[in-house]
Coordinates of C-alpha atoms in Angstrom, one line a residue:
Chain A
M1097 CA 12.6 27.4 -17.8
L1098 CA 9.4 29.1 -19.0
P1099 CA 8.8 29.9 -23.0
G1100 CA 9.9 33.3 -23.8
R1101 CA 7.9 36.1 -24.9
T1102 CA 9.2 36.0 -28.4
P1103 CA 8.0 32.7 -29.6
E1104 CA 4.6 33.5 -28.3
R1105 CA 4.5 37.0 -29.9
A1106 CA 5.5 35.5 -33.1
R1107 CA 2.8 32.7 -32.9
L1108 CA 0.2 35.5 -32.0
R1109 CA 1.3 37.3 -35.5
R1110 CA 1.4 34.2 -37.4
T1111 CA -2.4 33.4 -36.0
R1112 CA -3.4 36.8 -37.0
L1113 CA -1.9 36.4 -40.7
A1114 CA -3.8 33.4 -41.2
L1115 CA -7.0 34.8 -40.1
W1116 CA -6.4 37.6 -42.6
L1117 CA -5.5 35.4 -45.5
A1118 CA -8.3 33.0 -44.6
A1119 CA -10.9 36.2 -44.6
A1120 CA -9.1 37.5 -48.1
A1121 CA -9.5 33.9 -49.5
A1122 CA -13.3 33.7 -48.8
V1123 CA -13.8 37.1 -49.8
V1124 CA -12.6 36.3 -53.2
V1125 CA -14.1 33.0 -53.6
I1126 CA -17.5 34.6 -52.5
A1127 CA -17.1 37.3 -55.2
I1128 CA -16.2 34.8 -57.9
N1129 CA -19.3 32.9 -56.9
E1130 CA -21.8 35.7 -56.8
I1131 CA -20.3 37.3 -60.0
G1132 CA -20.7 34.0 -61.8
H1133 CA -24.1 33.3 -60.4
A1134 CA -25.4 36.5 -61.5
R1135 CA -24.1 36.1 -65.1
A1136 CA -25.4 32.7 -65.3
T1137 CA -28.4 33.9 -64.2
Q1138 CA -28.8 36.5 -66.4
T1139 CA -27.4 34.3 -69.3
L1140 CA -30.1 31.7 -68.5
Q1141 CA -32.6 34.2 -68.7
T1142 CA -31.7 35.7 -72.1
L1143 CA -31.3 32.0 -73.4
S1144 CA -34.8 31.3 -72.2
E1145 CA -36.1 34.4 -73.8
R1146 CA -34.5 33.4 -77.1
F1147 CA -35.8 29.7 -76.9
E1148 CA -39.3 31.2 -76.4
R1149 CA -38.4 33.8 -79.5
R1150 CA -37.4 30.9 -81.8
L1151 CA -40.5 28.9 -80.6
I1152 CA -42.9 31.7 -81.5
V1153 CA -41.3 32.6 -84.9
T1154 CA -41.6 28.8 -85.9
R1155 CA -45.0 28.7 -84.5
L1156 CA -46.0 32.0 -86.5
W1157 CA -44.7 30.5 -89.6
R1158 CA -46.7 27.2 -89.0
Q1159 CA -49.9 29.1 -88.2
M1160 CA -49.2 31.2 -91.4
L1161 CA -49.1 28.1 -93.4
E1162 CA -52.2 26.6 -91.8
A1163 CA -54.0 30.1 -92.4
E1164 CA -52.9 29.9 -96.3
S1165 CA -53.8 26.3 -96.6
G1166 CA -57.2 26.6 -94.7
Q1167 CA -57.9 29.8 -97.2
R1168 CA -56.9 27.8 -100.4
G1169 CA -58.7 24.8 -99.5
F1170 CA -62.0 27.3 -99.0
L1171 CA -61.2 28.9 -102.3
L1172 CA -60.9 25.3 -104.1
T1173 CA -64.1 23.7 -102.5
G1174 CA -66.1 26.6 -101.3
R1175 CA -66.9 24.6 -98.1
D1176 CA -67.1 26.5 -95.0
S1177 CA -65.2 23.7 -93.0
Y1178 CA -62.1 25.1 -94.4
L1179 CA -62.9 28.7 -93.0
Q1180 CA -62.9 27.6 -89.7
P1181 CA -59.2 26.6 -89.5
Y1182 CA -58.2 29.7 -91.5
R1183 CA -60.0 31.9 -88.7
A1184 CA -58.5 30.1 -85.9
A1185 CA -55.0 30.4 -87.4
L1186 CA -55.6 34.4 -87.8
L1187 CA -56.5 34.5 -84.4
E1188 CA -53.4 32.6 -83.1
I1189 CA -51.1 34.7 -85.6
E1190 CA -52.3 37.9 -83.7
D1191 CA -51.5 36.3 -80.3
S1192 CA -48.1 35.1 -81.7
L1193 CA -47.5 38.7 -83.0
R1194 CA -48.2 40.1 -79.7
K1195 CA -46.1 37.9 -77.9
L1196 CA -43.3 38.6 -80.2
Q1197 CA -43.6 42.3 -79.6
G1198 CA -43.5 41.8 -75.9
L1199 CA -40.0 39.8 -76.5
H1200 CA -37.9 41.7 -78.7
L1201 CA -38.2 45.0 -77.0
D1202 CA -34.8 44.6 -75.0
E1203 CA -33.2 43.1 -78.1
R1204 CA -32.0 46.0 -80.5
R1205 CA -30.3 44.0 -83.0
L1206 CA -33.2 41.9 -83.8
A1207 CA -35.8 44.9 -84.1
P1208 CA -35.5 45.2 -87.9
Q1209 CA -36.0 41.3 -88.3
I1210 CA -38.8 41.2 -86.0
A1211 CA -40.3 44.4 -87.8
S1212 CA -40.0 42.5 -91.4
I1213 CA -41.7 39.4 -89.9
E1214 CA -44.6 41.7 -88.4
E1215 CA -44.8 43.6 -91.5
T1216 CA -44.8 40.7 -94.2
T1217 CA -47.0 38.6 -91.9
R1218 CA -49.5 41.4 -92.1
Q1219 CA -49.3 42.3 -95.8
K1220 CA -49.6 38.2 -96.3
M1221 CA -52.7 38.2 -94.0
A1222 CA -54.2 41.4 -96.1
E1223 CA -53.8 39.5 -99.2
L1224 CA -55.3 36.4 -97.8
A1225 CA -58.4 38.4 -96.6
A1226 CA -58.6 40.5 -99.9
T1227 CA -58.6 37.2 -101.9
L1228 CA -61.4 35.7 -99.9
D1229 CA -63.4 39.0 -100.0
M1230 CA -63.3 39.0 -103.6
Y1231 CA -64.3 35.4 -103.8
L1232 CA -67.3 35.8 -101.5
D1233 CA -68.5 38.9 -103.5
G1234 CA -68.4 36.4 -106.5
R1235 CA -65.6 38.7 -108.4
T1236 CA -64.1 35.3 -109.7
E1237 CA -62.0 37.0 -112.3
Q1238 CA -60.4 39.5 -109.8
W1239 CA -59.3 36.9 -107.2
H1240 CA -58.1 34.8 -109.9
E1241 CA -55.8 37.9 -111.1
L1242 CA -54.7 38.3 -107.7
M1243 CA -53.9 34.8 -107.2
L1244 CA -51.9 34.6 -110.6
S1245 CA -50.0 38.0 -109.8
D1246 CA -47.6 35.8 -107.3
I1247 CA -48.0 38.4 -104.6
G1248 CA -48.8 35.5 -102.2
R1249 CA -46.1 33.5 -102.8
E1250 CA -43.7 36.2 -103.0
K1251 CA -44.9 37.1 -99.4
M1252 CA -44.7 33.8 -98.3
D1253 CA -41.2 33.5 -99.3
E1254 CA -40.3 37.1 -97.7
L1255 CA -41.7 35.6 -94.6
R1256 CA -39.9 32.4 -94.8
R1257 CA -36.4 33.9 -95.4
A1258 CA -37.1 36.8 -92.3
V1259 CA -38.2 33.6 -90.2
R1260 CA -35.3 31.5 -90.9
Q1261 CA -33.0 34.5 -90.2
V1262 CA -34.3 34.9 -86.8
I1263 CA -34.3 31.1 -85.9
D1264 CA -30.7 30.7 -87.4
G1265 CA -29.4 33.6 -85.4
E1266 CA -31.1 32.8 -82.2
T1267 CA -29.7 29.0 -82.4
R1268 CA -26.4 30.8 -83.0
R1269 CA -26.6 33.0 -80.2
I1270 CA -28.4 30.3 -77.8
E1271 CA -25.1 28.1 -78.5
A1272 CA -22.8 31.0 -77.8
G1273 CA -24.7 31.9 -74.6
S1274 CA -24.5 28.3 -73.4
V1275 CA -20.7 28.1 -73.8
D1276 CA -20.8 31.4 -71.5
A1277 CA -22.9 29.8 -68.7
F1278 CA -20.8 26.9 -68.9
G1279 CA -17.7 29.0 -68.5
A1280 CA -19.1 30.6 -65.6
L1281 CA -19.9 27.4 -64.0
G1282 CA -16.3 26.2 -64.7
R1283 CA -14.8 29.2 -62.8
N1284 CA -17.4 28.8 -60.0
R1285 CA -16.0 25.0 -59.8
L1286 CA -12.3 26.2 -60.0
A1287 CA -13.1 28.5 -57.1
I1288 CA -14.3 26.3 -55.2
N1289 CA -12.1 23.5 -55.7
M1290 CA -9.5 26.0 -54.9
L1291 CA -11.3 26.9 -51.6
A1292 CA -11.5 23.4 -50.5
L1293 CA -7.7 22.9 -51.3
L1294 CA -7.0 25.9 -49.3
A1295 CA -9.1 24.7 -46.4
L1296 CA -7.3 21.3 -46.5
L1297 CA -3.7 23.0 -46.2
A1298 CA -5.1 25.3 -43.3
L1299 CA -6.0 22.3 -41.6
A1300 CA -2.9 20.4 -42.2
L1301 CA -1.1 23.8 -41.0
F1302 CA -3.0 23.8 -38.0
L1303 CA -2.9 20.0 -37.2
R1304 CA 1.2 20.8 -37.7
N1305 CA 1.0 23.7 -35.1
V1306 CA -0.9 21.8 -32.7
Q1307 CA 1.4 18.9 -32.9
R1308 CA 4.2 21.4 -32.3
L1309 CA 2.5 22.7 -29.6
D1310 CA 1.8 19.3 -28.0
R1311 CA 5.7 18.6 -28.3
A1312 CA 6.6 21.8 -26.6
Q1313 CA 4.0 21.3 -23.7
A1314 CA 5.4 17.6 -23.2
A1315 CA 8.8 19.1 -23.1
H1316 CA 7.8 21.8 -20.8
D1317 CA 6.2 18.8 -18.8
M1318 CA 9.2 17.0 -18.7
A1319 CA 11.2 19.8 -17.4
L1320 CA 8.7 20.3 -14.8
R1321 CA 8.9 17.0 -13.7
T1322 CA 12.5 16.9 -13.5
E1323 CA 12.5 19.8 -11.4
R1324 CA 10.0 18.3 -9.1
D1325 CA 12.1 15.1 -8.9
R1326 CA 15.2 17.0 -8.1
L1327 CA 13.3 19.1 -5.3
E1328 CA 11.8 15.9 -3.8
A1329 CA 15.0 14.4 -3.8
T1330 CA 16.4 17.2 -1.9
V1331 CA 13.7 17.5 0.3
I1332 CA 14.3 13.8 1.2
H1333 CA 18.2 14.2 1.5
R1334 CA 17.5 17.3 3.7
T1335 CA 15.1 15.4 6.0
A1336 CA 17.4 12.4 6.5
E1337 CA 20.1 15.2 7.2
L1338 CA 17.8 16.6 9.6
T1339 CA 16.7 13.4 11.2
E1340 CA 20.2 12.2 11.6
L1341 CA 21.3 15.6 13.2
T1342 CA 18.0 15.1 15.5
R1343 CA 19.3 11.8 16.3
H1344 CA 22.6 13.0 17.2
L1345 CA 21.6 15.6 19.4
Q1346 CA 19.3 13.4 21.1
S1347 CA 21.7 11.0 21.9
A1348 CA 24.4 13.4 22.5
R1349 CA 21.9 15.0 25.1
E1350 CA 21.0 11.8 26.5
D1351 CA 24.7 10.7 26.8
E1352 CA 25.4 14.0 28.7
R1353 CA 22.4 13.5 31.1
S1354 CA 23.8 9.9 31.8
R1355 CA 27.3 11.2 32.5
L1356 CA 26.0 13.9 35.0
A1357 CA 23.7 11.3 36.4
R1358 CA 26.5 8.7 36.9
E1359 CA 28.7 11.2 38.3
L1360 CA 26.4 12.5 40.8
H1361 CA 25.2 9.2 41.9
D1362 CA 29.0 7.7 41.9
E1363 CA 30.6 10.8 43.6
L1364 CA 28.3 12.7 45.2
G1365 CA 26.3 9.8 46.3
A1366 CA 29.4 7.9 47.7
L1367 CA 30.3 11.2 49.7
L1368 CA 26.7 11.3 51.1
T1369 CA 26.6 7.9 52.0
A1370 CA 30.1 8.1 53.5
A1371 CA 29.3 10.9 55.4
K1372 CA 26.0 9.2 56.7
L1373 CA 28.2 6.0 57.6
E1374 CA 30.7 8.3 59.4
S1375 CA 27.7 10.0 61.6
A1376 CA 26.4 6.4 62.3
R1377 CA 29.9 5.4 63.6
L1378 CA 30.2 8.5 65.4
K1379 CA 26.8 8.0 67.0
R1380 CA 27.7 4.5 68.0
N1381 CA 31.2 5.5 69.4
L1382 CA 30.3 8.4 71.4
G1383 CA 27.4 6.4 73.2
P1384 CA 25.5 8.7 75.6
M1385 CA 26.1 12.5 74.8
P1386 CA 25.0 15.5 76.1
P1387 CA 21.6 16.6 74.5
E1388 CA 22.8 19.5 72.5
A1389 CA 25.4 17.5 70.9
A1390 CA 22.5 14.8 70.0
E1391 CA 20.6 17.4 68.6
R1392 CA 23.3 18.8 66.4
L1393 CA 24.3 15.3 65.1
Q1394 CA 20.4 14.8 64.3
Q1395 CA 20.3 18.1 62.5
L1396 CA 23.7 17.2 60.7
N1397 CA 21.9 13.6 59.5
R1398 CA 18.9 15.6 58.4
T1399 CA 20.8 18.0 56.4
L1400 CA 22.5 15.0 54.8
D1401 CA 19.3 13.2 54.1
M1402 CA 18.3 16.6 52.2
G1403 CA 21.3 16.6 50.2
I1404 CA 20.7 13.1 49.4
A1405 CA 16.9 13.5 48.5
L1406 CA 17.8 16.6 46.2
K1407 CA 20.6 14.4 44.7
R1408 CA 18.0 11.6 43.7
R1409 CA 15.6 14.0 42.3
I1410 CA 18.2 15.3 40.0
I1411 CA 19.4 11.9 38.9
E1412 CA 15.9 10.6 38.5
D1413 CA 15.3 13.5 36.4
L1414 CA 18.5 13.1 34.6
R1415 CA 18.5 9.5 33.9
P1416 CA 15.7 7.4 34.8
S1417 CA 17.1 4.4 37.0
S1418 CA 13.8 2.6 36.7
L1419 CA 14.4 2.1 33.1
S1420 CA 18.1 0.8 33.1
N1421 CA 17.2 -1.3 36.3
L1422 CA 13.7 -2.5 35.9
G1423 CA 12.9 -2.3 32.3
L1424 CA 10.6 -0.2 30.3
V1425 CA 7.5 -1.8 31.3
A1426 CA 8.0 -1.3 34.9
A1427 CA 9.5 1.9 34.1
L1428 CA 6.2 3.2 32.6
E1429 CA 4.3 1.9 35.2
I1430 CA 6.2 3.8 37.6
L1431 CA 6.1 6.8 35.7
A1432 CA 2.3 6.4 35.1
R1433 CA 1.6 5.9 39.0
E1434 CA 3.8 8.7 40.0
F1435 CA 2.1 11.0 37.3
A1436 CA -1.4 10.0 38.4
Q1437 CA -0.3 10.6 42.1
R1438 CA 1.1 13.9 41.3
A1439 CA -1.4 15.3 38.8
E1440 CA -4.5 13.6 40.7
L1441 CA -6.0 11.9 37.9
A1442 CA -6.9 8.3 36.9
V1443 CA -4.1 6.6 34.6
H1444 CA -4.6 3.2 33.3
T1445 CA -1.7 1.1 32.1
E1446 CA -2.0 -1.6 29.5
L1447 CA 2.0 -2.6 29.0
Q1448 CA 3.4 -5.5 27.5
P1449 CA 6.8 -6.4 27.1
V1450 CA 8.5 -5.4 23.9
A1451 CA 11.7 -5.7 22.2
L1452 CA 13.6 -2.4 21.8
D1453 CA 17.2 -1.6 22.2
E1454 CA 18.2 1.1 25.1
D1455 CA 17.9 4.0 22.7
A1456 CA 14.5 3.2 21.3
Q1457 CA 13.4 2.2 25.0
M1458 CA 14.3 5.8 26.0
T1459 CA 12.6 7.5 23.3
V1460 CA 9.3 5.6 24.2
Y1461 CA 9.9 6.6 27.9
R1462 CA 10.8 10.2 27.0
L1463 CA 7.7 10.3 24.4
V1464 CA 5.4 9.1 27.3
Q1465 CA 7.2 11.4 29.7
E1466 CA 6.7 14.3 27.5
S1467 CA 3.2 13.4 26.7
L1468 CA 1.9 13.2 30.4
T1469 CA 3.7 16.7 30.9
N1470 CA 1.7 17.9 28.2
I1471 CA -1.6 16.5 29.6
A1472 CA -0.5 17.9 33.1
K1473 CA -0.2 21.4 31.5
Y1474 CA -2.7 21.9 29.0
A1475 CA -5.3 19.0 28.5
Q1476 CA -7.4 19.4 32.0
A1477 CA -8.0 15.5 31.5
S1478 CA -9.8 13.3 34.1
E1479 CA -8.6 10.3 32.7
V1480 CA -5.3 9.0 31.0
S1481 CA -4.4 5.6 29.3
V1482 CA -1.0 4.5 28.3
S1483 CA -0.4 1.5 26.0
L1484 CA 2.5 -0.3 25.1
S1485 CA 2.3 -3.5 22.6
Q1486 CA 3.9 -5.3 19.8
H1487 CA 2.6 -6.6 16.6
D1488 CA 4.1 -7.7 13.4
G1489 CA 7.8 -6.5 14.4
Q1490 CA 6.2 -3.0 15.3
V1491 CA 5.9 -1.7 18.8
Q1492 CA 3.4 0.7 19.2
V1493 CA 3.4 3.2 22.2
G1494 CA 0.1 5.4 22.9
V1495 CA -1.0 7.7 25.4
R1496 CA -4.6 8.9 25.3
D1497 CA -6.3 11.4 27.5
N1498 CA -10.0 12.7 27.6
G1499 CA -9.1 16.4 28.0
I1500 CA -9.9 19.5 25.8
G1501 CA -7.8 18.3 22.9
F1502 CA -6.8 20.9 20.2
D1503 CA -6.8 21.5 16.5
T1504 CA -3.8 19.6 15.4
S1505 CA -3.6 21.7 12.2
A1506 CA -3.8 24.9 13.9
V1507 CA -1.2 24.4 16.7
R1508 CA 2.6 24.9 15.7
A1509 CA 4.4 21.9 15.0
S1510 CA 7.1 23.1 17.7
A1511 CA 4.5 23.5 20.1
H1512 CA 3.9 21.1 23.2
G1513 CA 7.3 19.3 22.1
L1514 CA 5.5 17.5 19.3
L1515 CA 8.3 18.4 16.7
G1516 CA 10.9 17.4 19.1
M1517 CA 8.9 14.2 19.8
R1518 CA 8.3 13.5 16.1
Y1519 CA 12.1 13.8 15.2
R1520 CA 13.0 11.7 18.1
V1521 CA 10.7 9.0 16.9
E1522 CA 11.8 9.4 13.4
A1523 CA 15.3 9.0 14.2
E1524 CA 14.8 5.5 15.7
G1525 CA 13.2 4.7 12.3
G1526 CA 9.4 5.1 13.7
R1527 CA 6.7 7.4 13.1
L1528 CA 4.5 9.4 15.3
Q1529 CA 0.9 10.4 14.7
V1530 CA -1.0 13.0 16.8
D1531 CA -5.0 12.5 16.7
S1532 CA -7.1 15.4 18.4
R1533 CA -9.7 17.6 18.0
P1534 CA -10.9 20.4 20.3
G1535 CA -13.0 18.7 23.0
Q1536 CA -12.1 15.4 22.0
G1537 CA -9.2 14.8 23.9
C1538 CA -5.7 13.6 22.5
H1539 CA -4.0 10.6 21.2
V1540 CA -0.3 10.3 20.7
R1541 CA 0.9 7.2 19.1
A1542 CA 4.1 6.1 17.9
W1543 CA 5.5 2.9 16.0
L1544 CA 8.8 1.7 16.3
P1545 CA 10.7 -1.1 14.7
Q1546 CA 11.4 -3.9 17.0
S1547 CA 14.9 -4.6 17.9
C1548 CA 16.2 -8.3 16.8
E1549 CA 16.8 -9.1 20.6
T1550 CA 13.7 -11.0 22.2
A1551 CA 11.4 -9.0 24.0
Q1552 CA 12.3 -9.6 27.7
P1553 CA 13.6 -6.9 30.3
A1554 CA 16.3 -8.2 32.6
T1555 CA 14.3 -8.2 35.5
Q1556 CA 11.2 -9.9 34.5
E1557 CA 12.1 -13.5 34.6
Chain B
M469 CA 30.8 -12.2 69.9
A470 CA 31.0 -14.9 66.8
V471 CA 31.9 -13.2 63.5
L472 CA 29.4 -12.8 60.7
T473 CA 31.7 -13.4 57.4
T474 CA 30.1 -11.3 54.9
F475 CA 30.9 -10.5 50.9
I476 CA 30.2 -7.1 49.5
V477 CA 29.7 -6.0 46.2
E478 CA 30.1 -2.5 45.8
D479 CA 31.7 -0.3 42.7
N480 CA 32.6 2.7 45.1
P481 CA 35.7 2.6 46.9
L482 CA 34.9 5.5 49.2
I483 CA 31.5 3.6 50.3
L484 CA 33.3 0.3 50.3
D485 CA 35.9 1.4 52.5
T486 CA 33.5 3.5 54.9
L487 CA 31.1 0.3 54.7
V488 CA 33.7 -2.2 55.6
S489 CA 35.5 0.0 58.6
A490 CA 31.7 0.8 59.9
L491 CA 30.4 -2.5 60.0
Q492 CA 33.5 -4.0 61.4
E493 CA 33.5 -1.6 63.9
L494 CA 30.0 -1.6 65.1
T495 CA 28.9 -5.2 64.2
P496 CA 30.3 -8.8 64.4
V497 CA 30.6 -8.4 60.3
Q498 CA 34.1 -9.7 59.1
V499 CA 34.4 -8.7 55.4
V500 CA 36.0 -11.7 53.5
G501 CA 35.8 -10.4 50.3
S502 CA 34.6 -7.5 47.9
A503 CA 33.8 -7.2 44.0
A504 CA 33.1 -4.0 42.2
D505 CA 30.8 -5.6 39.3
E506 CA 28.7 -8.4 38.6
S507 CA 31.2 -11.1 37.0
H508 CA 33.8 -10.6 39.6
A509 CA 31.1 -10.9 42.2
V510 CA 29.7 -14.1 40.8
A511 CA 33.2 -15.4 39.8
W512 CA 34.3 -15.0 43.7
L513 CA 30.9 -16.3 45.1
Q514 CA 31.1 -19.7 42.7
Q515 CA 34.7 -20.4 43.6
P516 CA 35.0 -23.8 46.0
G517 CA 36.3 -22.8 49.3
H518 CA 34.7 -19.2 49.1
A519 CA 31.6 -18.9 51.5
C520 CA 30.1 -16.2 53.3
E521 CA 27.0 -16.0 55.8
L522 CA 26.2 -12.7 54.4
L523 CA 26.2 -10.9 51.0
I524 CA 25.5 -7.2 50.7
V525 CA 24.8 -6.3 47.2
D526 CA 24.4 -2.8 45.5
I527 CA 22.6 -2.6 42.6
V528 CA 24.0 -0.3 40.3
L529 CA 27.7 -1.4 39.4
K530 CA 30.3 -0.4 37.1
S531 CA 29.2 -3.4 34.9
G532 CA 26.3 -5.6 35.3
S533 CA 23.9 -5.2 38.1
G534 CA 23.4 -6.3 41.9
L535 CA 20.2 -7.9 40.6
G536 CA 22.2 -9.8 38.4
V537 CA 24.2 -11.2 40.8
L538 CA 21.4 -12.2 43.1
R539 CA 19.9 -13.9 40.3
R540 CA 22.8 -15.8 39.3
T541 CA 23.4 -17.1 42.9
A542 CA 19.8 -17.6 43.8
H543 CA 20.0 -21.5 43.3
S544 CA 23.8 -22.2 44.3
T545 CA 24.8 -22.8 47.7
G546 CA 25.6 -19.5 48.5
P547 CA 25.2 -17.3 51.5
E548 CA 22.4 -17.9 53.7
R549 CA 21.5 -14.2 53.8
R550 CA 21.2 -11.7 51.2
V551 CA 20.8 -8.0 51.3
V552 CA 20.7 -5.4 49.1
L553 CA 21.8 -2.0 49.7
T554 CA 20.9 0.8 47.1
N555 CA 20.2 4.2 46.1
Y556 CA 17.1 2.9 44.2
A557 CA 15.0 1.5 46.9
T558 CA 11.5 2.2 45.5
P559 CA 8.7 -0.1 46.0
D560 CA 9.2 -1.7 42.4
V561 CA 13.1 -2.2 43.1
R562 CA 12.5 -4.0 46.8
A563 CA 9.8 -6.0 45.2
A564 CA 12.0 -7.1 42.5
C565 CA 15.0 -7.8 44.8
R566 CA 12.7 -9.9 47.0
A567 CA 11.6 -12.0 44.0
L568 CA 15.5 -12.7 43.3
G569 CA 15.8 -13.9 46.9
A570 CA 16.9 -10.8 48.7
D571 CA 16.0 -11.1 52.5
R572 CA 16.2 -7.1 52.9
V573 CA 16.4 -3.9 51.0
F574 CA 18.3 -1.3 52.3
D575 CA 18.3 2.4 51.1
K576 CA 21.9 3.5 51.1
S577 CA 21.0 6.9 52.4
S578 CA 18.5 6.5 54.9
E579 CA 18.6 3.2 56.1
L580 CA 22.0 2.8 57.0
D581 CA 21.1 2.2 60.6
E582 CA 18.8 -0.4 60.1
L583 CA 21.3 -2.1 57.9
I584 CA 23.9 -1.7 61.0
A585 CA 21.0 -3.0 63.3
Y586 CA 20.0 -6.1 60.9
C587 CA 23.8 -7.0 60.9
E588 CA 24.0 -7.0 64.6
D589 CA 20.5 -9.1 64.9
V590 CA 21.7 -11.7 62.2
A591 CA 25.1 -12.2 64.2
R592 CA 23.4 -12.7 67.8
P593 CA 22.4 -16.4 67.3
H594 CA 25.8 -17.1 66.7
A595 CA 26.8 -15.9 69.8

């Protein structure tokens, strides 16, 4: 009935495979994510450099214009206020050139253009400085000539071209880099989405598995329950059979005892009584007789009496005549009184008339008899009480002693005739309960269903 | 010696025979009838024309009981004297018999001499 080895092993294999797959999926997703992240980081860094470069180059162009415009203003007006922006622009140009050099080192492709910008800038700056020096020295013709030579304009055109080239190139590359970064982001998104879907799928599979396990468990439970119910039914059936057998055996035993008792009473009793009567007649008829003959006759009478006493004891033991003649209450009272005399202890009785058929009466009688026998044998009691009562269609009989008691769970059920008592009571449709603890005495109780007849023994009217 | 008409309830033929012959031989008892069970005994006793002065009953009968005979004839104009002859002459049985109107209870085994003496005694005033 238990689930076989093979499905279990298959399940284990499936579990292991699922674990490997989950690990592989995680590794792939982590790899994609990490690579994407690294690339995006790098791309963004490059992009920011390109922005920076574009900014610096643009600024350089503007500073160059400011420097030129300041120098021209001074040349035209001769006011020092134009020299101040010129000099500031020169300083800023130097700063921009330094920054540009710091940036372009890792970008080989741009090196010639950057170099060209730098060179042109320096030439232009030299031209501006030369023109200014000539002006300050008062060499008017010379600086006019230099201005008219168009060298300054050519240098500015050259620089504009170089700056434009760098800005356009960088703008192009920034756009390409953005596309690249967005591509990496998209791949990451795809990988994460796929992982989420995989997780969802795994969860669904897991839930399905759990459900299947639940179903298998339920089927297993069902099988167990069915098996248990079947066993219970078997036990009930067997118990009923056993009870029936006990009842049959008990009744056969009682019948046999009754038959024996009746035979002894009828046949042997009649013979003995007849012998006694004959002996009485003999004595009367013979009248006075010799002492030896009288002695012999007396001895014969004594022997007959012994036979009668023996017969009576055997019969009483086989079948309590008090039960059939006087009813259960009187029979139990006699039993208790005789037991009290024999065992030399106090027996209290509290007996009420009850409605029981003959078999059940015999069961009660035997139960009390058996309990008293046990008390005499084992209990070392000083007081015993016997009770018989009837409530709500149930007859309760109880025998309680104040003896040494015993552990009901430790004593074998067959010991002290308890098992026999129990079966006998159950065969009458009743139940038996034995309460005892070491040092606490013992209380044997039985409940029997009352019979339909009225509760009145024959002789108690 | 006047006769003492007697009815005996006893289910054992051997005892009945021996008892009848012993009592008739040794005492003025004259057995006018006998029965082996309760219903026959009661039927005989309640029949008009049937009368006796002494009733001797055994308790254990083939059917019914000697006690039943005593109970069912207690209030009728039955025999003047009723005695029980039984194998179960315990104090309780004696008390039960007395309660049912028995004059005496004799043990079937050990008190036969007393029964014979009682019969003689009862018959004497009739002499």
